[in-house]
Structures are given as structure tokens and as C-alpha cells.
Amino acid sequence: MRSNFQLLALLLIITIATHAQDDHPPSLNIGDTAPSLRVQEWLKGEPVQRFEKGTVYVLEFWATWCIPCKAAMPHLSDLARKYKDRVTIIGIDIKEDKTTSKEKIKAFVDNMGHRMDYNVAIQDSNFMETDWLYASGEQGIPESFVVNAEGRLAWVGHPSKLDKVLPQIVNNSWDITGALAERNSERYLAALDDSLSYELRRYNRDRRLNPNAADKLDSVLLAIDEIIRKEPRLKYAPHVAFHTFGFLLETDLHKAYEYGKTAIVTPTYREPVYDIISEAVMWYSDKLFLTAEIYHLGAEAYQTEIDDTPYPELVNMPKRYNKMAEWYWRANDTAKAIEAQQKAIDELKRRKNFSKEDLAAYELRLQQYKKK
């Protein structure tokens, strides 16, 4: 067993060393002079020809098909009104399907009305996509870029986080050097976590195909411990957390609980891994005997995710609360099971055209919990 542990640990350590040497920053990063603004047509608001010194700009990349983008628009509109005359917010349409006409994009903007109450434009060719989004190392949308009053890129991130950074950028208290260091650190950890997951996934696959293989769970947990000793910031990183929590569920349920309890409130290069913990509890719930504290942890992971969701309309809240109630019930916490099930019913009723069958099932479950 010891040799198997040493081999896996060596592979993971080599991965760390390789990424430490090969970590290259993107061609556009925080602190750089902002690239030019190139658009095909302005659909709403006053056209912006260039970034003027003394004005802060927020560029938000979106597309008509992007549901999270649409959810972010009222928030951006609130910011545009709040910082009127100090910040110019520009929505740049990118990544549209080739069959999506300019008229369809314009109709979308018009239909949003006051919910999209800021400047809106369509990119010229794919310049904004390549020289802004991809050049910064990003891929998905929505994504926001803040250009400070000096014309430098000050921040890149999800529009839901603008409330925290925009006031500091506007009043010139933003630490652009610190923001760059934090972004580079997050990129490094994300790339490293992703690469380590390859070896961990391969081990897990081989183990499941051959349960009698020499490699055992204690070997991989020892290897993970060795990696965390080398890079402590990886302890609760998403891919490492996924494997660590899953392996602990199979070996030591209380250790799994203690690990997961910290994991759901500890951010790394992204928000805490509450989703990974809840998904693992879901996966193992019909495969292993899980203790009451594990089910309680799964329910709390859901609650943490709900509390941290910037746009609740994007989450199936009734389903979340319904599952929370079931897990509280399995954890012998009747009061919280009833409370969560009632929330599931209330959230379902708030939905347009909700399923009467779902409502009946949820109400029946509530009555079952109350009868205990």
C-alpha cells in the first residue's frame, strides 16, 4: 500500500511543480491599460466613443440566450442609477448565435425596458470577445470588467460582486495591486486544482472498475494530505474537496462531517463548495448508510447555497427546500424538516403555472412530517 501512496503522491506533487513553473498570466490583466471599445451599433443610451479620463466604466458582456445575464440586468440597472454621473455602464452583446439577427437583439433590449437601464451595444466582429473576454482568461458570461478613472482595468468578475468593488473604485480607495495578486492566485489555484483532479479521477475510476485493486482509499487520502501540506490553499478547492469528501464518506463519516462543515463556508478561488457537498450527500444517500449529522450537513449545505445565491430566480428553490426537509427528517430534526417543507410549498406557490401535482406531493409530505 505504501508504494501505491508514494506513486500517487509523486504524481500529484509533480503536477504542483509543473504548474508553479508554467503559470503564465493572461494577455489582459488587472492593472493593464484597457483595450479600445469597438462596437457595431449602439442599441440604447448615449454612444461612448472612448474611455474618458475621470470616468469609471463597467463593461458587462451578455447575450440574448444567457439566462444568468438576464437575471443580472436589473441589478446593473440599479447600479447605473445609483452611480449616475460617476459610472458609465455598458452592456456589450457577444457570443450570439449566427442566426440571431440584429433586429432580434434590439427587440430583446426594448422588451427589457427599465430592467436594462444603461448603455447597450453590439460588438464589432468579435473584437470585444477576443481582446477583452478571452484575453483576460475568461470564457463564460455574464462577465463584468471595470475600467477605472485612469483608463486601467481595475477588476474582472461576476456582475453580482460589483456592489463590493465599485464603491472603492469610484472613491479611489481600490487596491489595484492587491486585486491583481488575488486574481493571479485564484487563477493558479484553479488551474492546479483542475490538473490534480485528473489523477484523482483516474484513481477513482480504476478503483471502481477493480474494487480488489491494491490501491485503497487510505492511500489516496494520504496522498491528498501530502498535497495539502505542499499547498494548504487546496484543502477546500472544488476538485480536491469533491474527492476528499467522497472518500471520507466511504471511510469515516464523522471525519467527512467535520471536513464538510468547514468546506461549505471556506472560499478558495471560487465560492465555498456547498454545491459539491450537497451533491455528494445526494449521490451516496442510496448507496451508503449515512449518519444523521451527514444528512444535517447536506441540508445546511443547501441553505448556505441559497443564502449565497445572488439571483434566486435561477435556482429551483422548491426542489432545494423539499430535499432539505427530507434530509432534516432523516437527521431526526422534525422541526427543521417541517420548516423546510413549508418553505418548499411557499416557494412553489410563488411560481407561475406551478404543478398542482407537485404541490399535492409537497403538502402530503408536510403532513407526514407533522404526524411524527
XYZ file of N, CA and C in Angstrom, residues 328-329 332-341 369:
39
model
N -33.375 16.747 6.729
C -33.593 17.057 8.147
C -34.412 15.941 8.802
N -35.350 15.401 8.060
C -36.169 14.307 8.566
C -35.303 13.077 8.851
N -33.455 13.270 11.941
C -34.306 13.298 13.141
C -34.517 14.712 13.685
N -34.489 15.674 12.803
C -34.747 17.062 13.186
C -36.119 17.443 12.627
N -37.154 17.046 13.331
C -38.524 17.210 12.839
C -38.894 18.676 12.640
N -38.502 19.524 13.569
C -38.874 20.941 13.477
C -38.315 21.575 12.211
N -37.049 21.303 11.911
C -36.453 21.890 10.711
C -36.990 21.242 9.440
N -37.362 19.966 9.526
C -37.966 19.305 8.371
C -39.294 19.970 8.019
N -40.109 20.239 9.022
C -41.395 20.904 8.799
C -41.181 22.312 8.257
N -40.235 23.033 8.837
C -39.952 24.403 8.388
C -39.498 24.432 6.931
N -38.598 23.521 6.557
C -38.097 23.482 5.186
C -39.182 23.065 4.208
N -40.030 22.104 4.613
C -41.090 21.664 3.712
C -42.117 22.769 3.486
N -44.576 14.680 7.955
C -43.602 15.163 8.932
C -44.291 15.616 10.227
